[in-house]
Amino acid sequence: MDLLKRRIMTDGLIIDNSLLKVDSFLNQQIDPELMMKIGEEFALRFKDEQITKILTIESSGIAVSVMTGLLLHVPVIFARKKKPKVTGDDVYTTKVHSYTKGESNNIIVSKQFLIKDDNILIIDDFLANGEAAAGLANIVEQAEARVAGIGIVIEKSFQPGAQKLATAGYRVESLVRIKSFSNGQANFL
Ligand code: 5GP
């Protein structure tokens, strides 16, 4: 997706040659038009998969997931990183190690939102070690639903997540793939 590559080149900030900061359009301030273009791309790639719901994780996966859900005409569920007081105990949960925060959280989805016949598209903003996506897939499988595919906005291909998910048999569609960072620039595949 050239539009996204160009945006990363102009607005992205690289930290320690491993982290990409995209707070100006994805992770804090959100560019709705770019989110819609990303949604269009995911909707196109997964249009033949009979998706019934999208599952993402709060908070940065939500905007792109909503755009995709709008175009595929399906609801969007987001896993929570902390259990709110109003959420009962009827939940699916699994432990996920956060790449950026360096801590593990039990992510949570209420059981009522996933059913056995669901065909789920998992979406997230970044793919690094694959912890978040694998955790979401684990929740789908606890519900005995099917993972139809995994849509990633930015894949850091020099980290093991994409390979790990492919080896586990999931279809992974990443809109941009970064093979390395050097001299303050992202090098795309
Ligand atoms: P993983 O679970 O695949 O190790 O890491 C993916 C999660 O960590 C994403 O949900 C994202 O929030 C965060 N993450 C991983 N790498 C980056 C990065 O380079 N930049 C930002 N902004 N978030 C990242």
PDB file of N, CA, C and O and ligand atoms in Angstrom, residues 13 15 18-23 26-27 57-61 81 96-101 124-134 152 154 156 158-159 161-162 164-165 181, ligand 1:
ATOM      1  N   LEU A  13       8.509   7.773  13.160  1.00  0.00           N
ATOM      2  CA  LEU A  13       9.736   8.022  13.921  1.00  0.00           C
ATOM      3  C   LEU A  13      10.267   6.677  14.396  1.00  0.00           C
ATOM      4  O   LEU A  13       9.508   5.890  14.982  1.00  0.00           O
ATOM      5  N   ILE A  15      12.550   4.273  16.686  1.00  0.00           N
ATOM      6  CA  ILE A  15      13.180   4.285  18.015  1.00  0.00           C
ATOM      7  C   ILE A  15      14.001   3.011  18.180  1.00  0.00           C
ATOM      8  O   ILE A  15      13.464   1.900  18.002  1.00  0.00           O
ATOM      9  N   SER A  18      14.050  -0.562  16.332  1.00  0.00           N
ATOM     10  CA  SER A  18      13.135  -1.695  16.502  1.00  0.00           C
ATOM     11  C   SER A  18      11.673  -1.275  16.595  1.00  0.00           C
ATOM     12  O   SER A  18      10.778  -2.039  16.251  1.00  0.00           O
ATOM     13  N   LEU A  19      11.433  -0.054  17.043  1.00  0.00           N
ATOM     14  CA  LEU A  19      10.055   0.424  17.216  1.00  0.00           C
ATOM     15  C   LEU A  19       9.757   1.553  16.251  1.00  0.00           C
ATOM     16  O   LEU A  19      10.602   2.434  16.034  1.00  0.00           O
ATOM     17  N   LEU A  20       8.563   1.536  15.704  1.00  0.00           N
ATOM     18  CA  LEU A  20       8.133   2.621  14.814  1.00  0.00           C
ATOM     19  C   LEU A  20       7.018   3.388  15.508  1.00  0.00           C
ATOM     20  O   LEU A  20       6.002   2.800  15.904  1.00  0.00           O
ATOM     21  N   LYS A  21       7.235   4.693  15.654  1.00  0.00           N
ATOM     22  CA  LYS A  21       6.219   5.520  16.299  1.00  0.00           C
ATOM     23  C   LYS A  21       5.385   6.189  15.205  1.00  0.00           C
ATOM     24  O   LYS A  21       5.937   6.913  14.365  1.00  0.00           O
ATOM     25  N   VAL A  22       4.101   5.902  15.204  1.00  0.00           N
ATOM     26  CA  VAL A  22       3.211   6.512  14.206  1.00  0.00           C
ATOM     27  C   VAL A  22       2.029   7.167  14.920  1.00  0.00           C
ATOM     28  O   VAL A  22       0.876   6.991  14.533  1.00  0.00           O
ATOM     29  N   ASP A  23       2.363   7.926  15.946  1.00  0.00           N
ATOM     30  CA  ASP A  23       1.338   8.572  16.778  1.00  0.00           C
ATOM     31  C   ASP A  23       0.550   9.642  16.032  1.00  0.00           C
ATOM     32  O   ASP A  23      -0.523  10.023  16.473  1.00  0.00           O
ATOM     33  N   LEU A  26      -1.944   6.968  13.526  1.00  0.00           N
ATOM     34  CA  LEU A  26      -2.515   5.653  13.863  1.00  0.00           C
ATOM     35  C   LEU A  26      -2.635   5.397  15.363  1.00  0.00           C
ATOM     36  O   LEU A  26      -3.623   4.847  15.820  1.00  0.00           O
ATOM     37  N   ASN A  27      -1.618   5.792  16.126  1.00  0.00           N
ATOM     38  CA  ASN A  27      -1.580   5.371  17.523  1.00  0.00           C
ATOM     39  C   ASN A  27      -2.020   6.404  18.555  1.00  0.00           C
ATOM     40  O   ASN A  27      -2.159   6.083  19.729  1.00  0.00           O
ATOM     41  N   ILE A  57      -7.811  -5.678  19.172  1.00  0.00           N
ATOM     42  CA  ILE A  57      -7.451  -5.447  20.575  1.00  0.00           C
ATOM     43  C   ILE A  57      -7.352  -3.938  20.799  1.00  0.00           C
ATOM     44  O   ILE A  57      -6.900  -3.214  19.909  1.00  0.00           O
ATOM     45  N   GLU A  58      -7.820  -3.502  21.997  1.00  0.00           N
ATOM     46  CA  GLU A  58      -7.776  -2.062  22.240  1.00  0.00           C
ATOM     47  C   GLU A  58      -6.326  -1.601  22.350  1.00  0.00           C
ATOM     48  O   GLU A  58      -5.476  -2.375  22.771  1.00  0.00           O
ATOM     49  N   SER A  59      -6.006  -0.372  21.998  1.00  0.00           N
ATOM     50  CA  SER A  59      -6.918   0.568  21.409  1.00  0.00           C
ATOM     51  C   SER A  59      -6.611   0.835  19.929  1.00  0.00           C
ATOM     52  O   SER A  59      -7.506   1.196  19.175  1.00  0.00           O
ATOM     53  N   SER A  60      -5.378   0.596  19.522  1.00  0.00           N
ATOM     54  CA  SER A  60      -5.006   1.075  18.182  1.00  0.00           C
ATOM     55  C   SER A  60      -5.546   0.233  17.035  1.00  0.00           C
ATOM     56  O   SER A  60      -5.503   0.664  15.883  1.00  0.00           O
ATOM     57  N   GLY A  61      -6.071  -0.944  17.321  1.00  0.00           N
ATOM     58  CA  GLY A  61      -6.680  -1.739  16.244  1.00  0.00           C
ATOM     59  C   GLY A  61      -8.104  -1.319  15.934  1.00  0.00           C
ATOM     60  O   GLY A  61      -8.676  -1.716  14.907  1.00  0.00           O
ATOM     61  N   LYS A  81      -7.810  -5.013  27.588  1.00  0.00           N
ATOM     62  CA  LYS A  81      -6.565  -5.380  28.273  1.00  0.00           C
ATOM     63  C   LYS A  81      -6.744  -5.436  29.789  1.00  0.00           C
ATOM     64  O   LYS A  81      -5.893  -5.948  30.499  1.00  0.00           O
ATOM     65  N   VAL A  96      -1.276 -12.328  27.177  1.00  0.00           N
ATOM     66  CA  VAL A  96      -0.532 -11.779  26.037  1.00  0.00           C
ATOM     67  C   VAL A  96       0.588 -10.892  26.565  1.00  0.00           C
ATOM     68  O   VAL A  96       0.351 -10.029  27.414  1.00  0.00           O
ATOM     69  N   HIS A  97       1.792 -11.104  26.042  1.00  0.00           N
ATOM     70  CA  HIS A  97       2.912 -10.249  26.444  1.00  0.00           C
ATOM     71  C   HIS A  97       2.949  -9.029  25.526  1.00  0.00           C
ATOM     72  O   HIS A  97       2.989  -9.168  24.317  1.00  0.00           O
ATOM     73  N   SER A  98       2.922  -7.845  26.115  1.00  0.00           N
ATOM     74  CA  SER A  98       2.919  -6.627  25.314  1.00  0.00           C
ATOM     75  C   SER A  98       4.340  -6.251  24.890  1.00  0.00           C
ATOM     76  O   SER A  98       5.219  -6.059  25.737  1.00  0.00           O
ATOM     77  N   TYR A  99       4.533  -6.133  23.582  1.00  0.00           N
ATOM     78  CA  TYR A  99       5.851  -5.809  23.035  1.00  0.00           C
ATOM     79  C   TYR A  99       6.292  -4.414  23.470  1.00  0.00           C
ATOM     80  O   TYR A  99       7.446  -4.201  23.845  1.00  0.00           O
ATOM     81  N   THR A 100       5.360  -3.466  23.440  1.00  0.00           N
ATOM     82  CA  THR A 100       5.745  -2.078  23.715  1.00  0.00           C
ATOM     83  C   THR A 100       5.787  -1.768  25.213  1.00  0.00           C
ATOM     84  O   THR A 100       6.555  -0.927  25.646  1.00  0.00           O
ATOM     85  N   LYS A 101       4.955  -2.471  25.997  1.00  0.00           N
ATOM     86  CA  LYS A 101       4.919  -2.151  27.434  1.00  0.00           C
ATOM     87  C   LYS A 101       5.809  -3.083  28.253  1.00  0.00           C
ATOM     88  O   LYS A 101       6.072  -2.823  29.426  1.00  0.00           O
ATOM     89  N   ASP A 124      -4.935  -6.126  13.571  1.00  0.00           N
ATOM     90  CA  ASP A 124      -4.149  -5.347  14.544  1.00  0.00           C
ATOM     91  C   ASP A 124      -3.279  -4.329  13.805  1.00  0.00           C
ATOM     92  O   ASP A 124      -3.081  -4.447  12.593  1.00  0.00           O
ATOM     93  N   ASP A 125      -2.790  -3.352  14.545  1.00  0.00           N
ATOM     94  CA  ASP A 125      -2.007  -2.282  13.916  1.00  0.00           C
ATOM     95  C   ASP A 125      -0.598  -2.751  13.542  1.00  0.00           C
ATOM     96  O   ASP A 125      -0.127  -2.532  12.434  1.00  0.00           O
ATOM     97  N   PHE A 126       0.084  -3.448  14.467  1.00  0.00           N
ATOM     98  CA  PHE A 126       1.463  -3.891  14.228  1.00  0.00           C
ATOM     99  C   PHE A 126       1.574  -5.388  14.431  1.00  0.00           C
ATOM    100  O   PHE A 126       0.849  -5.984  15.228  1.00  0.00           O
ATOM    101  N   LEU A 127       2.536  -5.982  13.741  1.00  0.00           N
ATOM    102  CA  LEU A 127       2.908  -7.377  14.014  1.00  0.00           C
ATOM    103  C   LEU A 127       4.406  -7.403  14.300  1.00  0.00           C
ATOM    104  O   LEU A 127       5.215  -7.010  13.452  1.00  0.00           O
ATOM    105  N   ALA A 128       4.757  -7.833  15.513  1.00  0.00           N
ATOM    106  CA  ALA A 128       6.176  -7.926  15.902  1.00  0.00           C
ATOM    107  C   ALA A 128       6.476  -9.392  16.220  1.00  0.00           C
ATOM    108  O   ALA A 128       6.865 -10.165  15.349  1.00  0.00           O
ATOM    109  N   ASN A 129       6.235  -9.807  17.471  1.00  0.00           N
ATOM    110  CA  ASN A 129       6.477 -11.211  17.833  1.00  0.00           C
ATOM    111  C   ASN A 129       5.237 -12.090  17.675  1.00  0.00           C
ATOM    112  O   ASN A 129       5.300 -13.297  17.919  1.00  0.00           O
ATOM    113  N   GLY A 130       4.119 -11.470  17.342  1.00  0.00           N
ATOM    114  CA  GLY A 130       2.899 -12.243  17.086  1.00  0.00           C
ATOM    115  C   GLY A 130       2.096 -12.590  18.325  1.00  0.00           C
ATOM    116  O   GLY A 130       1.125 -13.338  18.251  1.00  0.00           O
ATOM    117  N   GLU A 131       2.479 -12.012  19.462  1.00  0.00           N
ATOM    118  CA  GLU A 131       1.785 -12.330  20.722  1.00  0.00           C
ATOM    119  C   GLU A 131       0.315 -11.901  20.695  1.00  0.00           C
ATOM    120  O   GLU A 131      -0.570 -12.654  21.074  1.00  0.00           O
ATOM    121  N   ALA A 132       0.074 -10.660  20.273  1.00  0.00           N
ATOM    122  CA  ALA A 132      -1.296 -10.122  20.299  1.00  0.00           C
ATOM    123  C   ALA A 132      -2.184 -10.921  19.344  1.00  0.00           C
ATOM    124  O   ALA A 132      -3.275 -11.372  19.728  1.00  0.00           O
ATOM    125  N   ALA A 133      -1.709 -11.130  18.110  1.00  0.00           N
ATOM    126  CA  ALA A 133      -2.521 -11.859  17.120  1.00  0.00           C
ATOM    127  C   ALA A 133      -2.750 -13.308  17.559  1.00  0.00           C
ATOM    128  O   ALA A 133      -3.865 -13.827  17.442  1.00  0.00           O
ATOM    129  N   ALA A 134      -1.715 -13.943  18.105  1.00  0.00           N
ATOM    130  CA  ALA A 134      -1.870 -15.333  18.548  1.00  0.00           C
ATOM    131  C   ALA A 134      -2.838 -15.404  19.738  1.00  0.00           C
ATOM    132  O   ALA A 134      -3.633 -16.347  19.844  1.00  0.00           O
ATOM    133  N   ILE A 152      -2.973  -7.162   9.140  1.00  0.00           N
ATOM    134  CA  ILE A 152      -2.023  -6.358   9.907  1.00  0.00           C
ATOM    135  C   ILE A 152      -1.729  -5.081   9.124  1.00  0.00           C
ATOM    136  O   ILE A 152      -1.491  -5.131   7.917  1.00  0.00           O
ATOM    137  N   ILE A 154       0.919  -2.809   9.808  1.00  0.00           N
ATOM    138  CA  ILE A 154       2.373  -2.702   9.619  1.00  0.00           C
ATOM    139  C   ILE A 154       3.058  -3.943  10.202  1.00  0.00           C
ATOM    140  O   ILE A 154       3.005  -4.176  11.416  1.00  0.00           O
ATOM    141  N   LYS A 156       6.505  -5.884  10.965  1.00  0.00           N
ATOM    142  CA  LYS A 156       7.961  -5.767  11.062  1.00  0.00           C
ATOM    143  C   LYS A 156       8.504  -7.169  10.793  1.00  0.00           C
ATOM    144  O   LYS A 156       8.548  -8.022  11.682  1.00  0.00           O
ATOM    145  N   PHE A 158      11.310  -8.377  10.247  1.00  0.00           N
ATOM    146  CA  PHE A 158      12.559  -8.837  10.871  1.00  0.00           C
ATOM    147  C   PHE A 158      12.308  -9.428  12.256  1.00  0.00           C
ATOM    148  O   PHE A 158      13.224  -9.922  12.902  1.00  0.00           O
ATOM    149  N   GLN A 159      11.060  -9.373  12.717  1.00  0.00           N
ATOM    150  CA  GLN A 159      10.695 -10.011  13.979  1.00  0.00           C
ATOM    151  C   GLN A 159       9.873 -11.272  13.663  1.00  0.00           C
ATOM    152  O   GLN A 159       9.339 -11.403  12.565  1.00  0.00           O
ATOM    153  N   GLY A 161       6.974 -12.742  14.348  1.00  0.00           N
ATOM    154  CA  GLY A 161       5.515 -12.932  14.387  1.00  0.00           C
ATOM    155  C   GLY A 161       4.902 -13.486  13.110  1.00  0.00           C
ATOM    156  O   GLY A 161       4.119 -14.443  13.164  1.00  0.00           O
ATOM    157  N   ALA A 162       5.252 -12.899  11.961  1.00  0.00           N
ATOM    158  CA  ALA A 162       4.607 -13.308  10.704  1.00  0.00           C
ATOM    159  C   ALA A 162       4.889 -14.781  10.410  1.00  0.00           C
ATOM    160  O   ALA A 162       3.986 -15.542  10.046  1.00  0.00           O
ATOM    161  N   LYS A 164       5.740 -17.082  12.567  1.00  0.00           N
ATOM    162  CA  LYS A 164       5.089 -17.901  13.597  1.00  0.00           C
ATOM    163  C   LYS A 164       3.604 -18.144  13.252  1.00  0.00           C
ATOM    164  O   LYS A 164       3.113 -19.270  13.332  1.00  0.00           O
ATOM    165  N   LEU A 165       2.924 -17.077  12.827  1.00  0.00           N
ATOM    166  CA  LEU A 165       1.491 -17.205  12.514  1.00  0.00           C
ATOM    167  C   LEU A 165       1.274 -18.024  11.241  1.00  0.00           C
ATOM    168  O   LEU A 165       0.337 -18.818  11.157  1.00  0.00           O
ATOM    169  N   PHE A 181      15.164  -1.396   9.799  1.00  0.00           N
ATOM    170  CA  PHE A 181      15.280   0.048  10.000  1.00  0.00           C
ATOM    171  C   PHE A 181      16.765   0.375   9.900  1.00  0.00           C
ATOM    172  O   PHE A 181      17.597  -0.340  10.467  1.00  0.00           O
TER     173      PHE A 181
HETATM  174  P1  5GP B   1       3.358  -8.494  18.971  1.00  0.00           P
HETATM  175  O1  5GP B   1       2.227  -8.911  19.877  1.00  0.00           O
HETATM  176  O2  5GP B   1       3.186  -8.976  17.550  1.00  0.00           O
HETATM  177  O3  5GP B   1       4.698  -8.803  19.554  1.00  0.00           O
HETATM  178  O4  5GP B   1       3.330  -6.914  18.902  1.00  0.00           O
HETATM  179  C1  5GP B   1       2.210  -6.274  18.346  1.00  0.00           C
HETATM  180  C2  5GP B   1       1.602  -5.310  19.320  1.00  0.00           C
HETATM  181  O5  5GP B   1       2.619  -4.532  19.942  1.00  0.00           O
HETATM  182  C3  5GP B   1       0.697  -4.353  18.581  1.00  0.00           C
HETATM  183  O6  5GP B   1      -0.608  -4.500  19.101  1.00  0.00           O
HETATM  184  C4  5GP B   1       1.243  -2.981  18.867  1.00  0.00           C
HETATM  185  O7  5GP B   1       0.392  -2.310  19.749  1.00  0.00           O
HETATM  186  C5  5GP B   1       2.567  -3.180  19.564  1.00  0.00           C
HETATM  187  N1  5GP B   1       3.737  -2.911  18.702  1.00  0.00           N
HETATM  188  C6  5GP B   1       4.686  -3.809  18.316  1.00  0.00           C
HETATM  189  N2  5GP B   1       5.641  -3.212  17.615  1.00  0.00           N
HETATM  190  C7  5GP B   1       5.312  -1.903  17.529  1.00  0.00           C
HETATM  191  C8  5GP B   1       5.937  -0.765  16.912  1.00  0.00           C
HETATM  192  O8  5GP B   1       7.016  -0.826  16.294  1.00  0.00           O
HETATM  193  N3  5GP B   1       5.277   0.414  17.045  1.00  0.00           N
HETATM  194  C9  5GP B   1       4.103   0.537  17.719  1.00  0.00           C
HETATM  195  N4  5GP B   1       3.546   1.744  17.768  1.00  0.00           N
HETATM  196  N5  5GP B   1       3.494  -0.506  18.306  1.00  0.00           N
HETATM  197  C10 5GP B   1       4.090  -1.719  18.218  1.00  0.00           C
END
